[in-house]
Coordinates of C-alpha atoms and ligand atoms in Angstrom, one line a residue:
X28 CA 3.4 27.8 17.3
X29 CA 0.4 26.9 19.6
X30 CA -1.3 29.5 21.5
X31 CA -0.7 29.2 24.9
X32 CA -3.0 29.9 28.3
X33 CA -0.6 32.8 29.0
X34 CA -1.1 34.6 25.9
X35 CA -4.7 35.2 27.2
X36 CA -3.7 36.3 30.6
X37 CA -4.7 40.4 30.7
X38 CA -5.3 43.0 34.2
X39 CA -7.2 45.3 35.4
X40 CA -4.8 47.9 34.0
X41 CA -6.1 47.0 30.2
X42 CA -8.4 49.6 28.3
X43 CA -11.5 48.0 26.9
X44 CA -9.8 48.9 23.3
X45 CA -6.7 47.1 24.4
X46 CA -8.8 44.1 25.3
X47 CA -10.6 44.2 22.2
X48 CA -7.2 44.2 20.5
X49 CA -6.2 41.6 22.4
X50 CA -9.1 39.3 21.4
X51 CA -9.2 40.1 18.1
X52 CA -5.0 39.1 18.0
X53 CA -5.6 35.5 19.5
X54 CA -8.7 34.6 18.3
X55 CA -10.3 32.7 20.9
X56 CA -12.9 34.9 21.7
X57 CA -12.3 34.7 25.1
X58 CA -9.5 36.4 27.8
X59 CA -8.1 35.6 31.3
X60 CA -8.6 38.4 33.4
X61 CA -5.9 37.9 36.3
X62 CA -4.7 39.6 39.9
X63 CA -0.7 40.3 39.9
X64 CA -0.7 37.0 41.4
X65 CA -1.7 35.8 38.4
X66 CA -4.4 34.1 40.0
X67 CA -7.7 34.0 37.7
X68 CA -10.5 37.1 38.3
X69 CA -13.2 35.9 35.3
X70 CA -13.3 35.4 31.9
X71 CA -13.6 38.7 29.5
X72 CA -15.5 37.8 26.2
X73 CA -16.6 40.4 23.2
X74 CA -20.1 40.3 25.3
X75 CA -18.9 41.6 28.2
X76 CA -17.0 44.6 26.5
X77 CA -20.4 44.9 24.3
X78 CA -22.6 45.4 27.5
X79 CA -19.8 47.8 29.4
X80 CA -20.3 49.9 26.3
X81 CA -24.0 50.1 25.6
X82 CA -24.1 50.9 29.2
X83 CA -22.4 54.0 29.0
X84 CA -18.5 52.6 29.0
X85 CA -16.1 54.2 27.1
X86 CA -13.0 52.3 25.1
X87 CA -10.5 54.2 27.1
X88 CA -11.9 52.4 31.0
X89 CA -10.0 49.8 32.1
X90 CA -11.0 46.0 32.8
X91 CA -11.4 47.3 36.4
X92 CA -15.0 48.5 35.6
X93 CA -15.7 45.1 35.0
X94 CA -18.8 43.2 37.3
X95 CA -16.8 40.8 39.7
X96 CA -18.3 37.5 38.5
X97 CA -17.5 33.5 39.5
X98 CA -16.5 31.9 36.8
X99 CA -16.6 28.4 36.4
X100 CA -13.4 27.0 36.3
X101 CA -12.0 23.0 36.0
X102 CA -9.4 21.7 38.1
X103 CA -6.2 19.9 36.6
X104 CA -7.7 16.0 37.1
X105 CA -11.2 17.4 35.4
X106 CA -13.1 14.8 33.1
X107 CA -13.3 15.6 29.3
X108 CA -16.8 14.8 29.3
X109 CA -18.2 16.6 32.5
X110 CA -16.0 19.5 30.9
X111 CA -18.4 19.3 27.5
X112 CA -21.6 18.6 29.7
X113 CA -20.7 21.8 31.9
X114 CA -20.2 23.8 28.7
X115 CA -23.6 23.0 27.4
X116 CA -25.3 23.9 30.2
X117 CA -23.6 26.8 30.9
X118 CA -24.0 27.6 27.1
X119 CA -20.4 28.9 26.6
X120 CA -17.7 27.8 24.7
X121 CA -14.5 27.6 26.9
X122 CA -13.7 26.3 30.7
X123 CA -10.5 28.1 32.3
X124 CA -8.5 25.1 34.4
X125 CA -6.2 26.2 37.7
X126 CA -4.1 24.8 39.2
X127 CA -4.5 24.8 43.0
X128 CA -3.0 28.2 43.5
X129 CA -6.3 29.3 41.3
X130 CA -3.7 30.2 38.3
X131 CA -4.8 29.7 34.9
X132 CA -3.4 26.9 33.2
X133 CA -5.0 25.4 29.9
X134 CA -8.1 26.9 28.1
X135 CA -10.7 23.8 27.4
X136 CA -11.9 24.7 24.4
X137 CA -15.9 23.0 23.1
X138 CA -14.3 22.7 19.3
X139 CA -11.6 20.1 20.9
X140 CA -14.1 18.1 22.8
X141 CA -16.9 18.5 19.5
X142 CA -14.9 17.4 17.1
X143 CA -13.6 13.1 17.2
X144 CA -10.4 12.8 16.0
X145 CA -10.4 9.3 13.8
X146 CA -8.2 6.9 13.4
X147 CA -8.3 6.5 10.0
X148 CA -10.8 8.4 7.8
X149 CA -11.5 8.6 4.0
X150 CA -9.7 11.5 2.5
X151 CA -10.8 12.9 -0.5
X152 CA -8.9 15.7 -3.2
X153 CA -9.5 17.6 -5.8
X154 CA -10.0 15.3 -8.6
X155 CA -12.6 12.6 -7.7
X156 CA -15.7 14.8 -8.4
X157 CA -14.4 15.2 -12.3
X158 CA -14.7 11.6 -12.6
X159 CA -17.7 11.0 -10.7
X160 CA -19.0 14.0 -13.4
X161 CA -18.4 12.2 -16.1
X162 CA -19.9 9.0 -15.0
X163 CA -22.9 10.9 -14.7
X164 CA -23.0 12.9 -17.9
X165 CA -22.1 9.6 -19.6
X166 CA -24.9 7.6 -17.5
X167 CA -22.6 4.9 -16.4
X168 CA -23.7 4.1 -13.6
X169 CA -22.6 0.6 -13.5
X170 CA -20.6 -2.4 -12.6
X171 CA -18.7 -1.9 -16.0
X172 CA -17.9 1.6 -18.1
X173 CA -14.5 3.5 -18.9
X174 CA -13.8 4.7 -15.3
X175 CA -13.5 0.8 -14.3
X176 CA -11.5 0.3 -17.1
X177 CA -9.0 3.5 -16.8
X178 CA -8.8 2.5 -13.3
X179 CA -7.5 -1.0 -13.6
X180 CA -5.0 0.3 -16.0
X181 CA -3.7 3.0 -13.9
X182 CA -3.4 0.6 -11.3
X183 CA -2.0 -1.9 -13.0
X184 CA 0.7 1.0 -14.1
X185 CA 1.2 2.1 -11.2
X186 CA 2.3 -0.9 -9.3
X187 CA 3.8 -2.4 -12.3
X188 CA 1.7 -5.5 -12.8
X189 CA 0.4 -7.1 -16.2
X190 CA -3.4 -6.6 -15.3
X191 CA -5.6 -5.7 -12.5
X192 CA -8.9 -6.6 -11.7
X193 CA -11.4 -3.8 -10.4
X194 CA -13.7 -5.4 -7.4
X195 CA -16.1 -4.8 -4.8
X196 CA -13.6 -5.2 -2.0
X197 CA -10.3 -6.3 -1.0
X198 CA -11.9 -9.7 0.6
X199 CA -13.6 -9.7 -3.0
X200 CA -10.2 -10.1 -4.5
X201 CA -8.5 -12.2 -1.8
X202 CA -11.7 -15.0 -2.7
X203 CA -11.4 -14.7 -6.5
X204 CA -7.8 -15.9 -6.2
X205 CA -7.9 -18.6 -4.3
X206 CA -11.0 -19.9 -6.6
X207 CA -8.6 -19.2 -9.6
X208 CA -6.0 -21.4 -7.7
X209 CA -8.5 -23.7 -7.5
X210 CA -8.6 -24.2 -3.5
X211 CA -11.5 -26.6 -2.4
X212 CA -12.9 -28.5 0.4
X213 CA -9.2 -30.3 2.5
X214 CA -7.0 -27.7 1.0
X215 CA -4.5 -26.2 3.2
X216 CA -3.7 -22.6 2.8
X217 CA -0.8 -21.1 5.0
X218 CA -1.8 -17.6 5.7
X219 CA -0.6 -14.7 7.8
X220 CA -1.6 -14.6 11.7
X221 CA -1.1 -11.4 12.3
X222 CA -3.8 -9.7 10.5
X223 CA -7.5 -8.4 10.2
X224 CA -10.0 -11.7 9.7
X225 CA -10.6 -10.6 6.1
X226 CA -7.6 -12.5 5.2
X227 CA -8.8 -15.4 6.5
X228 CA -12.8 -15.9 6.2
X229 CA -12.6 -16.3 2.0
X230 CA -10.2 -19.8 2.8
X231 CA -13.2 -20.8 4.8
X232 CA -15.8 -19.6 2.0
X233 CA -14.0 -22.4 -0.2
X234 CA -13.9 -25.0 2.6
X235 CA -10.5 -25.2 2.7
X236 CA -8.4 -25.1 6.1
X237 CA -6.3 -22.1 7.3
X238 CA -2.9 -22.6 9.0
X239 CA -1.8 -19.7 10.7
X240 CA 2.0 -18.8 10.4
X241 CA 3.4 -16.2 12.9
X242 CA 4.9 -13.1 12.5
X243 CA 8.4 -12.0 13.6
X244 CA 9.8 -8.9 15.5
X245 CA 11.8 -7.3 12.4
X246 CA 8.6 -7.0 10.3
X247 CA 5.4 -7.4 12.0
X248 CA 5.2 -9.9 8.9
X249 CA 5.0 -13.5 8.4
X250 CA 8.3 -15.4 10.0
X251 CA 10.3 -17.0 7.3
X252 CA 11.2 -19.1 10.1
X253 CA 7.8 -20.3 10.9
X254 CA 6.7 -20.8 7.3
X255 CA 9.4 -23.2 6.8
X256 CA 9.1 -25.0 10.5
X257 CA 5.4 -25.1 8.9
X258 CA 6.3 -26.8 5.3
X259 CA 8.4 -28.8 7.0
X260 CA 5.7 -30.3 9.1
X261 CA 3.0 -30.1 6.0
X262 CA 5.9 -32.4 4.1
X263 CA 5.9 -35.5 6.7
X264 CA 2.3 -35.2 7.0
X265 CA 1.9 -35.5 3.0
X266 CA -0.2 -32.5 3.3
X267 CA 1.4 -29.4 1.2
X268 CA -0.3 -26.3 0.9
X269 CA -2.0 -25.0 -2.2
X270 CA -1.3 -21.4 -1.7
X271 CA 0.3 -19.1 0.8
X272 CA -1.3 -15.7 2.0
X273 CA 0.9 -13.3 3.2
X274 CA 0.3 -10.2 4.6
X275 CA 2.1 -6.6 4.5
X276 CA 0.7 -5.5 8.1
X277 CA 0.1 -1.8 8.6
X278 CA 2.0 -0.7 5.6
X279 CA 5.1 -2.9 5.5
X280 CA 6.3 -5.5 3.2
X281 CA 6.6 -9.1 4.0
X282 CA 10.4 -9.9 3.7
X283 CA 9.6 -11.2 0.0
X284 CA 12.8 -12.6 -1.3
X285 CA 12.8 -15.2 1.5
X286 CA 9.5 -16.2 1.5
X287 CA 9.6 -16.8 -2.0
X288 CA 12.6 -18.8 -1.4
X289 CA 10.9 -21.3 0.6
X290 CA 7.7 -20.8 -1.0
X291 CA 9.6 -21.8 -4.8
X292 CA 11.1 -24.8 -3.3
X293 CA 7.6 -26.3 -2.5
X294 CA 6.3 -25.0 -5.8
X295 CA 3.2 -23.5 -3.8
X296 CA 2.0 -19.8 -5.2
X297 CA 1.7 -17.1 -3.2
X298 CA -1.4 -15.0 -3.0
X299 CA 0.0 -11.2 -1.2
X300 CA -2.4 -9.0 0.7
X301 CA -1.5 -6.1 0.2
X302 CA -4.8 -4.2 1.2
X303 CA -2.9 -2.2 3.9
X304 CA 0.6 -1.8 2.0
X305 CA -0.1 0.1 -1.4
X306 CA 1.9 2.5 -1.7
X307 CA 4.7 0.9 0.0
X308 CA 8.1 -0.4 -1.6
X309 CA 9.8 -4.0 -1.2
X310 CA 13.5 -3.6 -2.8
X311 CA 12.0 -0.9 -5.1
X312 CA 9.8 -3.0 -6.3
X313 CA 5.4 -2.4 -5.4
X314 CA 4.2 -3.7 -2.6
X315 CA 1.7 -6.5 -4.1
X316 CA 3.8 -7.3 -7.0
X317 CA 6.2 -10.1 -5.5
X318 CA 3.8 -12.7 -5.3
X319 CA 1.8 -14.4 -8.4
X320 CA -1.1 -12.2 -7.9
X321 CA -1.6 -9.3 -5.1
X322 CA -4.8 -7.6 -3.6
X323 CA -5.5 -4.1 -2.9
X324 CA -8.1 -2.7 -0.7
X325 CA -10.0 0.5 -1.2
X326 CA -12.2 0.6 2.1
X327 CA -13.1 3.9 3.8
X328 CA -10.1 3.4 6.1
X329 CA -7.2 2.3 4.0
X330 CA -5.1 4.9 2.5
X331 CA -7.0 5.7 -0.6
X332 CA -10.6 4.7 -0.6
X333 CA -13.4 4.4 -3.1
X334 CA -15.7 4.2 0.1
X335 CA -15.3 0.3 -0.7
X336 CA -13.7 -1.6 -3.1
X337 CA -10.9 -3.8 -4.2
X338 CA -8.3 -5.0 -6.6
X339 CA -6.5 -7.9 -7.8
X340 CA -3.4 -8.0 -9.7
X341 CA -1.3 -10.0 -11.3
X342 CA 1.1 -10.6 -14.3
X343 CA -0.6 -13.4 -15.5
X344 CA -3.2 -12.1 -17.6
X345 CA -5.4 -15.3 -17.9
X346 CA -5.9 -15.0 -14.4
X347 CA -7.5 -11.7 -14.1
X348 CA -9.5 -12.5 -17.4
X349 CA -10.6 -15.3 -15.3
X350 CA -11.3 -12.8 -12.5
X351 CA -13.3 -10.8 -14.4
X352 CA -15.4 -13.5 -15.4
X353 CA -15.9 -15.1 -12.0
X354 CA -16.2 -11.6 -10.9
X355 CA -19.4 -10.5 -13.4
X356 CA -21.5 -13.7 -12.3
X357 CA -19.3 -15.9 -14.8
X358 CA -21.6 -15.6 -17.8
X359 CA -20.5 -18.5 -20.6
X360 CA -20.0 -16.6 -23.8
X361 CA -23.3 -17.3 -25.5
X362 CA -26.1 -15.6 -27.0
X363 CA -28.5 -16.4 -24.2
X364 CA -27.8 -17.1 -20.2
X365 CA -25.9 -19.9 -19.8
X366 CA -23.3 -20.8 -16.9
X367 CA -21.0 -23.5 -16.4
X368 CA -19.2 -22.2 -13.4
X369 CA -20.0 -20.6 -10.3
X370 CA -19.9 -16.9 -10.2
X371 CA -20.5 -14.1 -7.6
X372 CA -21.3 -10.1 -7.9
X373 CA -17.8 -8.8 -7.4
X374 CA -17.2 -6.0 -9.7
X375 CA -16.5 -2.4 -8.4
X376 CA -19.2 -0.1 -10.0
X377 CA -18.1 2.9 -12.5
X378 CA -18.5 5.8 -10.3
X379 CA -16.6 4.4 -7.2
X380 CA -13.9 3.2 -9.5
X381 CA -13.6 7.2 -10.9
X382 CA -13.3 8.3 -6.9
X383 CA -10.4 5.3 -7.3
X384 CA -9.1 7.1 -10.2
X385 CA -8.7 10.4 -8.5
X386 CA -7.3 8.7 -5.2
X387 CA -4.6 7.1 -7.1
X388 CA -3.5 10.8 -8.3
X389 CA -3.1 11.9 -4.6
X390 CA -1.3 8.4 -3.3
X391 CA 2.2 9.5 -3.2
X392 CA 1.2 12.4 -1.2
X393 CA -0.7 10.5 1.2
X394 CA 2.5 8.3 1.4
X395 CA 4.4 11.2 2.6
X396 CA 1.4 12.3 5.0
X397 CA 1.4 9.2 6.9
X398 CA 5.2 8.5 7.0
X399 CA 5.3 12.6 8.4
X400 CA 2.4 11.6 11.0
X401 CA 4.6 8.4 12.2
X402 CA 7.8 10.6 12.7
X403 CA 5.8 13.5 14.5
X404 CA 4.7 11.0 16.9
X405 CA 8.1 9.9 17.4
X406 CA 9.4 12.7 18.0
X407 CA 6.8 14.0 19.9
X408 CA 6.0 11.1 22.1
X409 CA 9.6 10.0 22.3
X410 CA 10.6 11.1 25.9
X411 CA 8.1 8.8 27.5
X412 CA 9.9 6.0 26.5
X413 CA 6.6 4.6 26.6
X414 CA 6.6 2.4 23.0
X415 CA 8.3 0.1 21.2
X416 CA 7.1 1.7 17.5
X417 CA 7.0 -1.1 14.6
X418 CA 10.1 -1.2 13.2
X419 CA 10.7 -0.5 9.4
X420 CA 12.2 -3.2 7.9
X421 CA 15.2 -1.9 5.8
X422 CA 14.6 -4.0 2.8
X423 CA 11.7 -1.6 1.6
X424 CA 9.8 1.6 2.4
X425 CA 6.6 1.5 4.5
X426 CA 3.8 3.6 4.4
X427 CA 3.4 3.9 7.6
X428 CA -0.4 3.5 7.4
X429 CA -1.2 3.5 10.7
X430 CA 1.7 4.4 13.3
X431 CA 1.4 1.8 15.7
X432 CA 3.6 0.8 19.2
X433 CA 3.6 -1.4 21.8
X434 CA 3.1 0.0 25.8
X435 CA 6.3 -0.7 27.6
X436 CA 5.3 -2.4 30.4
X437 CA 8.9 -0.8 32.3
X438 CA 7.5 2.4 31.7
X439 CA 3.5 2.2 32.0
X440 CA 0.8 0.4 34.1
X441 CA -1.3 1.1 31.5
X442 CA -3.3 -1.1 29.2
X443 CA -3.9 -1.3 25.7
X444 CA -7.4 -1.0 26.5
X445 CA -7.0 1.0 29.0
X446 CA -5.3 3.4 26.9
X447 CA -8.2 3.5 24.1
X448 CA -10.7 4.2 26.9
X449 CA -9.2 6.6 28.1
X450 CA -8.6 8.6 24.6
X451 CA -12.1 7.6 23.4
X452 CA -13.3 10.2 26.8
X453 CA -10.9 12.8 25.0
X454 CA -12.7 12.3 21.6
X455 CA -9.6 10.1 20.1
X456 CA -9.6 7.0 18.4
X457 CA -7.0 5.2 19.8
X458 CA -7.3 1.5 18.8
X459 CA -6.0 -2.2 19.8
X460 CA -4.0 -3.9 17.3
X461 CA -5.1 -7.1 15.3
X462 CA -6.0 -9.5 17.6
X463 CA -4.0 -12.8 15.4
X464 CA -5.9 -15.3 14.1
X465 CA -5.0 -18.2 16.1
X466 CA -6.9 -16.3 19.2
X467 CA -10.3 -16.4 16.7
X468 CA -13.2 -18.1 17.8
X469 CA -13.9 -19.7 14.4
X470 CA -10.5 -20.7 14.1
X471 CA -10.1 -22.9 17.6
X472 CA -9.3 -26.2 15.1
X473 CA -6.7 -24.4 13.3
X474 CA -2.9 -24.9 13.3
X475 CA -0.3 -22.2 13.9
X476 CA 3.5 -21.8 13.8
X477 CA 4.5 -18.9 16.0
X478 CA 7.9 -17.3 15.1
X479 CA 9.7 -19.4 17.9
X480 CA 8.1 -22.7 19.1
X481 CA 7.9 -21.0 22.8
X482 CA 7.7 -17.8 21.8
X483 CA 4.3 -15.7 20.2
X484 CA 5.8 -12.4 18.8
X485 CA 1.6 -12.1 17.5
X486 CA 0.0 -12.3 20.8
X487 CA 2.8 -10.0 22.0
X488 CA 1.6 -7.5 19.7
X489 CA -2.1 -7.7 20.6
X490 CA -1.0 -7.5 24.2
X491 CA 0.8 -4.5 24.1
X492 CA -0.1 -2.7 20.8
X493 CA -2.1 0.1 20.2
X494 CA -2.6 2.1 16.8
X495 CA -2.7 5.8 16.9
X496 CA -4.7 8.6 14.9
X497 CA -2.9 8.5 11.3
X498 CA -5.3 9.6 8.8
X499 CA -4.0 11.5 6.7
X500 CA -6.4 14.3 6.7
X501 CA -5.7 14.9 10.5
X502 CA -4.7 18.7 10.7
X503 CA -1.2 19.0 12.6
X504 CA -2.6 21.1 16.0
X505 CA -5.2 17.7 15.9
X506 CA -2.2 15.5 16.1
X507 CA -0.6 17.8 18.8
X508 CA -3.8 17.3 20.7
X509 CA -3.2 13.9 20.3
X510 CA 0.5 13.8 21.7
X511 CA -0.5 16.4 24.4
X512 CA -3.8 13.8 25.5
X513 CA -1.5 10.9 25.4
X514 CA 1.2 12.6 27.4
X515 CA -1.4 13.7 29.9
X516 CA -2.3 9.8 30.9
X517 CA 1.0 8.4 30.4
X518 CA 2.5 10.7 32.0
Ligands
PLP623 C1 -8.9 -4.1 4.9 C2 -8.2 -5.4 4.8 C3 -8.8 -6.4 4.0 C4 -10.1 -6.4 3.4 O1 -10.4 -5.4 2.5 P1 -11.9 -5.0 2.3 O2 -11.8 -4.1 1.1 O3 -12.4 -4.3 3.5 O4 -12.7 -6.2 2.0 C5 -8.0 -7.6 3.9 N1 -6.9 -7.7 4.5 C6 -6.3 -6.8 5.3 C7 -5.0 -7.0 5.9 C8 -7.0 -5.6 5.5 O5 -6.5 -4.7 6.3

């Protein structure tokens, strides 16, 4: 239970060793000293009992021998920022706010306004260090070594593919297979709208051409509806795709089974990115694992990290092999250099693949973190009425890995924007949600197939979404702040 302003509030009537109790019991290092109005006298702090003693005072006087002093106070509309720039100044530590009546009602406290809560920050346990250890004992400090290895297996295991490949990112991986598809200048490449450009930019690397299919309400994830409005156009035109990138957006599954439908009667593979859903479940099956190969992400913000890398997997083992190669500058196997095909520096080096290793230990708990943060905020944040939260689709199990809503416009003015200024002032990230593809600058020349031909379920997201603090390292009074700060502009 939260401390609240009222458990600070003391009278005149309190001995000094009273007050002293007093502060030592809350632990704020500060007190409200109060008429029987409850209107705010001063603040008491350990200093100002300190002085009443050295100057003769005895534990047994009464707050009453207390210096009348002003001190500063906020009102209830103060700014977050004047608050911290007041605090420094004054060189304390709390600001008392009244109400008009002069009563006491919160306690602004410099550790709230000191500390930015993040959206999404790297989380680290107990086990990566060991690895990291023995990559240093061992002097593997390299693009290749055991760790690399181990991790790809564990992976692999883990998800229940074949093989994985261990990369320098998630983009990394997303590139290597569509060169192992063998996309080139005037393919086409159906992708997922809705999604961060990282997707995207690796279809352009090849020179192929990106064709943006929409996403629908029940998933946040590609339509099945638009893909096939989308082959269906691609077949008169004579101009089939080579692959199809689908996305599971902020920890939820595409609806698998019937993209693959459609997707199988074209014969075109599917490529899944699945660098925000590991972790997550599609009919009990991994997330990543539906399509003919999958990629994982391990940036500083996804919900393990190896501060940056990536992964591809797949159950066809000639195709990470081929990875690998392509992936380790795609050396012919020779005694000398010699290289027949075009490679790039993708691998993930030994010691960041051992903090992988001790990441993947921890995943199911962060799982459960992330899915508890999301249901907090729904509970908490629930009688503003103020968002539509993305739905989980019941065909599998998110991971919740951010928990993001939509602003009713019924309920708030508010912005998006708005909304993420106005949290930034409070120290929260608060952030806008992907703004789709189809909106992109370097994508004006590009098709797209929103969920309904009149109807943009992806720019209703941008619109209105917003992604709240979910990392899963965010202590539980931090998300409270969050709820309370949220509640305060809403509301
Ligand atoms: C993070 C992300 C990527 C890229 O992963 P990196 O490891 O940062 O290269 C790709 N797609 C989506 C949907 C992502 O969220």
């Amino acid at each position: 239970m939260a401390l609240q302003t009222e458990d600070l509030l003391v009278s005149k009537t309190l001995t000094l060793r009273e007050a002293l109790a007093k502060l030592n019991e809350t632990g704020q290092g500060i007190l409200l000293l109060a008429d029987h109005d409850g209107r705010l006298l001063r603040t008491v702090t350990d200093g100002d009992i300190r002085r009443l003693i050295i100057g003769g005072g005895d534990l047994t006087d009464t707050l009453s021998s207390l210096p009348e002093r002003n001190s500063r106070t906020l009102s209830e509309d103060y700014d977050p920022m004047r608050a911290l720039t007041l605090m420094n100044e004054l060189v304390i530590n709390h600001l008392p706010v009244i109400d008009s009546d002069g009563r006491p009602v919160d306690l602004v406290k410099r550790r709230d306004l000191d500390t930015r809560i993040l959206l999404s920050s790297p989380h680290l346990g107990q086990y990566e260090m060991e690895y990291i250890q023995e990559a240093f004992d061992t002097n593997w400090i390299a693009p290749i070594g055991p760790n690399v290895d181990a991790f790809e297996k564990e992976l692999a295991a883990y998800v229940g593919s074949n093989d994985a490949a261990a990369l320098s990112s998630g983009t990394a991986a997303i590139h290597l297979a569509l060169r192992i598809l063998g996309i080139g200048p005037g393919d086409r490449v159906f992708c997922s709208d809705l999604t961060f450009v990282a997707t995207a930019n690796p279809v352009l690397y090849e020179g192929a051409e990106p064709v943006f299919i929409g996403s629908d309400q029940e998933t946040w994830c590609m339509s099945p509806d638009a893909l096939e409005r989308a082959f269906e156009s691609a077949e008169k035109e004579g101009r089939i795709p080579k692959a199809v990138l689908v996305v599971n957006i902020y920890g939820q599954s595409a609806d698998m089974d019937r993209i693959l439908r459609i997707t199988k009667k074209y014969k075109v593979p599917v490529i899944e990115d699945a660098a925000e859903s590991l972790g997550a479940t599609y009919g009990g099956k991994a997330s990543g694992t539906l399509g003919d190969m999958g990629i994982f992400s391990f940036n500083g913000n996804k919900i393990i990290t190896t501060s940056g890398g990536g992964m591809l997997v797949s159950d066809n083992r000639e195709w990470i092999g081929k990875a690998r190669f392509l992936a380790a500058q795609a050396r012919d196997q020779v005694k000398y250099y010699r290289h027949s095909h075009v490679g790039y520096n993708y691998r993930l080096s030994n010691v960041l693949a051992g903090i992988g290793r001790g990441q993947l230990r921890v995943l199911k708990d962060r799982v459960a973190t992330r899915r508890a943060i999301y249901e907090r905020y729904r509970e908490g944040l629930g009688h503003l009425k103020a968002f539509d939260w993305m739905p989980e689709a019941s065909y599998g199990r998110s991971t919740r890995w951010l928990t993001v809503g939509m602003l009713r416009k019924e309920v708030t003015n508010i912005t998006p924007q708005a909304l993420c200024e106005a949290m930034s002032s409070w120290q929260i990230e608060v952030r806008r949600a992907w703004n789709p593809m189809h909106r992109q600058p370097i994508f004006v020349n590009s098709l797209y197939f929103p969920h309904k031909e009149d109807m943009s379920f992806d720019n209703d997201v941008f619109e209105k979404g917003v992604c709240l603090p979910s990392g899963s390292n965010m202590t539980e009074q931090q998300q409270m702040r969050v709820i309370e700060i949220i509640e305060k502009i809403l509301g």
